[in-house]
């Protein structure tokens, strides 16, 4: 099996260059604080029917929240991560996401990010993903990936809907 990701134990270890076929670094960590409280307060405006469900959260938004001590500890972790990334010259963006538009067309392959999807990283880039509340992103080794177009039932549906040679 060709594992293309490695686990690191510190923030600084995330800064190492990729080598030996590795194209993703993961830093699992257990953070203290009440991230549910922070998410609940940030998400409140996103519950309106006219909201698209996505809110960019500025550091001052986190500072302004009226939080319990546990909520403040969680917000402080987020602020520290933003500060560290900013100090490296990155342009961190923190989003609170309560929903995405779903692809309701009933096609063989949904095109929204709410469907299970895989992002590939064939070249080294400075993309950092972090989940503070809810399910985190999962790593998928190349050998475990199956292209949807190679699944017989999906291929048949695509050929039915769009035509083309059946190679």
CSV table of C-alpha atoms in Angstrom, one decimal:
chain,number,residue,atom,x,y,z
A,1,UNK,CA,0.0,0.0,0.0
A,2,UNK,CA,1.3,3.5,-0.8
A,3,UNK,CA,0.6,5.7,2.2
A,4,UNK,CA,0.9,9.3,1.1
A,5,UNK,CA,0.2,11.0,4.4
A,6,UNK,CA,2.1,11.2,7.7
A,7,UNK,CA,1.1,12.1,11.2
A,8,UNK,CA,3.1,14.7,13.1
A,9,UNK,CA,2.9,15.6,16.8
A,10,UNK,CA,3.6,19.4,16.7
A,11,UNK,CA,2.7,22.5,14.8
A,12,UNK,CA,6.3,23.0,13.9
A,13,UNK,CA,6.4,19.5,12.4
A,14,UNK,CA,3.7,20.6,9.9
A,15,UNK,CA,6.2,23.0,8.4
A,16,UNK,CA,8.5,20.3,7.2
A,17,UNK,CA,8.8,19.9,3.4
A,18,UNK,CA,7.1,16.8,1.9
A,19,UNK,CA,9.5,14.0,1.0
A,20,UNK,CA,9.4,10.3,0.2
A,21,UNK,CA,6.0,10.4,-1.6
A,22,UNK,CA,4.2,12.1,1.3
A,23,UNK,CA,1.7,14.7,0.2
A,24,UNK,CA,-0.3,15.4,3.4
A,25,UNK,CA,0.6,15.9,7.0
A,26,UNK,CA,-1.9,15.3,9.8
A,27,UNK,CA,-1.7,16.7,13.3
A,28,UNK,CA,-4.3,15.1,15.5
A,29,UNK,CA,-4.7,17.0,18.8
A,30,UNK,CA,-7.0,17.1,21.7
A,31,UNK,CA,-7.9,20.7,22.6
A,32,UNK,CA,-9.5,21.9,25.8
A,33,UNK,CA,-12.5,24.1,25.8
A,34,UNK,CA,-16.1,24.2,24.7
A,35,UNK,CA,-16.0,24.4,20.9
A,36,UNK,CA,-19.7,23.5,20.8
A,37,UNK,CA,-20.5,26.8,22.6
A,38,UNK,CA,-18.4,28.8,20.1
A,39,UNK,CA,-19.9,27.1,17.1
A,40,UNK,CA,-23.4,27.6,18.5
A,41,UNK,CA,-22.9,31.3,18.9
A,42,UNK,CA,-21.2,31.8,15.6
A,43,UNK,CA,-23.9,29.7,13.8
A,44,UNK,CA,-26.9,31.6,15.2
A,45,UNK,CA,-27.0,34.2,12.3
A,46,UNK,CA,-26.6,31.4,9.8
A,47,UNK,CA,-29.9,29.7,10.8
A,48,UNK,CA,-31.9,32.4,9.0
A,49,UNK,CA,-33.7,31.1,5.9
A,50,UNK,CA,-31.9,33.6,3.7
A,51,UNK,CA,-28.5,32.6,4.9
A,52,UNK,CA,-26.2,30.5,2.6
A,53,UNK,CA,-24.9,28.7,5.8
A,54,UNK,CA,-21.3,30.0,5.5
A,55,UNK,CA,-19.8,32.7,7.6
A,56,UNK,CA,-16.2,34.0,7.5
A,57,UNK,CA,-15.1,34.5,11.1
A,58,UNK,CA,-12.6,37.3,11.9
A,59,UNK,CA,-10.4,37.2,15.0
A,60,UNK,CA,-12.4,40.1,16.4
A,61,UNK,CA,-15.6,38.0,16.0
A,62,UNK,CA,-14.1,35.4,18.3
A,63,UNK,CA,-12.9,38.0,20.8
A,64,UNK,CA,-16.4,39.7,20.9
A,65,UNK,CA,-18.3,36.5,21.8
A,66,UNK,CA,-19.8,36.4,25.3
A,67,UNK,CA,-18.4,33.0,26.3
A,68,UNK,CA,-18.0,30.9,29.4
A,69,UNK,CA,-14.5,30.2,30.6
A,70,UNK,CA,-14.5,26.9,28.6
A,71,UNK,CA,-15.8,28.6,25.5
A,72,UNK,CA,-13.1,31.3,25.9
A,73,UNK,CA,-10.5,28.5,26.1
A,74,UNK,CA,-11.8,27.1,22.8
A,75,UNK,CA,-11.8,30.5,21.1
A,76,UNK,CA,-8.3,31.2,22.3
A,77,UNK,CA,-7.1,28.0,20.6
A,78,UNK,CA,-8.6,29.2,17.4
A,79,UNK,CA,-7.1,32.7,17.7
A,80,UNK,CA,-3.7,31.2,18.5
A,81,UNK,CA,-3.9,29.0,15.3
A,82,UNK,CA,-4.8,32.1,13.2
A,83,UNK,CA,-1.9,34.0,14.8
A,84,UNK,CA,0.6,31.3,14.1
A,85,UNK,CA,-0.5,30.9,10.4
A,86,UNK,CA,-0.5,34.7,10.0
A,87,UNK,CA,3.1,34.8,11.4
A,88,UNK,CA,4.2,32.4,8.8
A,89,UNK,CA,2.9,34.7,6.0
A,90,UNK,CA,-0.2,32.6,5.3
A,91,UNK,CA,-3.6,34.2,4.9
A,92,UNK,CA,-5.8,32.0,7.2
A,93,UNK,CA,-9.5,32.0,6.8
A,94,UNK,CA,-11.8,30.7,9.5
A,95,UNK,CA,-15.3,29.7,8.5
A,96,UNK,CA,-18.4,28.6,10.4
A,97,UNK,CA,-20.3,26.3,8.1
A,98,UNK,CA,-23.8,25.1,9.0
A,99,UNK,CA,-24.8,23.9,5.5
A,100,UNK,CA,-23.9,23.9,1.9
A,101,UNK,CA,-26.2,23.9,-1.1
A,102,UNK,CA,-26.8,20.3,-2.1
A,103,UNK,CA,-26.8,19.0,-5.6
A,104,UNK,CA,-30.4,17.9,-5.9
A,105,UNK,CA,-30.4,17.1,-9.6
A,106,UNK,CA,-30.3,13.3,-9.0
A,107,UNK,CA,-27.3,12.8,-11.3
A,108,UNK,CA,-25.0,9.8,-11.1
A,109,UNK,CA,-22.3,11.9,-9.6
A,110,UNK,CA,-23.2,14.8,-7.3
A,111,UNK,CA,-21.1,17.9,-7.6
A,112,UNK,CA,-21.5,19.5,-4.2
A,113,UNK,CA,-19.1,19.2,-1.3
A,114,UNK,CA,-21.7,17.7,1.0
A,115,UNK,CA,-21.4,14.5,-0.9
A,116,UNK,CA,-18.4,12.4,0.0
A,117,UNK,CA,-15.6,13.7,-2.0
A,118,UNK,CA,-11.8,13.5,-2.2
A,119,UNK,CA,-9.5,16.4,-2.7
A,120,UNK,CA,-6.2,15.3,-4.3
A,121,UNK,CA,-2.9,17.0,-3.8
A,122,UNK,CA,-0.5,16.0,-6.7
A,123,UNK,CA,1.8,19.0,-5.9
A,124,UNK,CA,2.8,20.6,-2.6
A,125,UNK,CA,0.7,23.6,-1.7
A,126,UNK,CA,0.1,25.6,1.4
A,127,UNK,CA,-3.4,24.3,2.2
A,128,UNK,CA,-4.2,23.7,5.8
A,129,UNK,CA,-7.5,22.2,7.0
A,130,UNK,CA,-8.6,22.2,10.6
A,131,UNK,CA,-11.9,21.2,12.1
A,132,UNK,CA,-12.6,22.5,15.6
A,133,UNK,CA,-16.2,21.1,15.9
A,134,UNK,CA,-17.9,18.2,14.3
A,135,UNK,CA,-16.4,15.5,12.0
A,136,UNK,CA,-12.9,16.2,10.8
A,137,UNK,CA,-11.6,15.5,7.3
A,138,UNK,CA,-10.4,12.0,6.6
A,139,UNK,CA,-7.3,10.9,4.9
A,140,UNK,CA,-7.6,8.4,2.1
A,141,UNK,CA,-4.5,6.5,0.8
A,142,UNK,CA,-4.2,6.4,-3.0
A,143,UNK,CA,-4.5,2.6,-3.1
A,144,UNK,CA,-7.8,2.8,-1.3
A,145,UNK,CA,-9.3,5.3,-3.8
A,146,UNK,CA,-11.8,4.2,-6.4
A,147,UNK,CA,-12.8,6.6,-9.1
A,148,UNK,CA,-16.6,6.9,-9.3
A,149,UNK,CA,-16.4,6.5,-13.1
A,150,UNK,CA,-14.8,3.1,-12.6
A,151,UNK,CA,-17.7,1.8,-10.5
A,152,UNK,CA,-19.9,-0.2,-13.0
A,153,UNK,CA,-23.2,1.2,-11.9
A,154,UNK,CA,-21.9,4.8,-12.0
A,155,UNK,CA,-20.3,4.3,-15.4
A,156,UNK,CA,-23.6,2.8,-16.8
A,157,UNK,CA,-25.5,5.8,-15.5
A,158,UNK,CA,-23.1,8.3,-17.0
A,159,UNK,CA,-23.2,6.5,-20.3
A,160,UNK,CA,-27.0,6.4,-20.2
A,161,UNK,CA,-27.2,10.2,-19.3
A,162,UNK,CA,-24.4,11.5,-21.5
A,163,UNK,CA,-23.6,8.9,-24.1
A,164,UNK,CA,-20.0,8.2,-25.2
A,165,UNK,CA,-17.9,5.2,-26.0
A,166,UNK,CA,-18.2,2.3,-23.6
A,167,UNK,CA,-14.5,1.3,-23.4
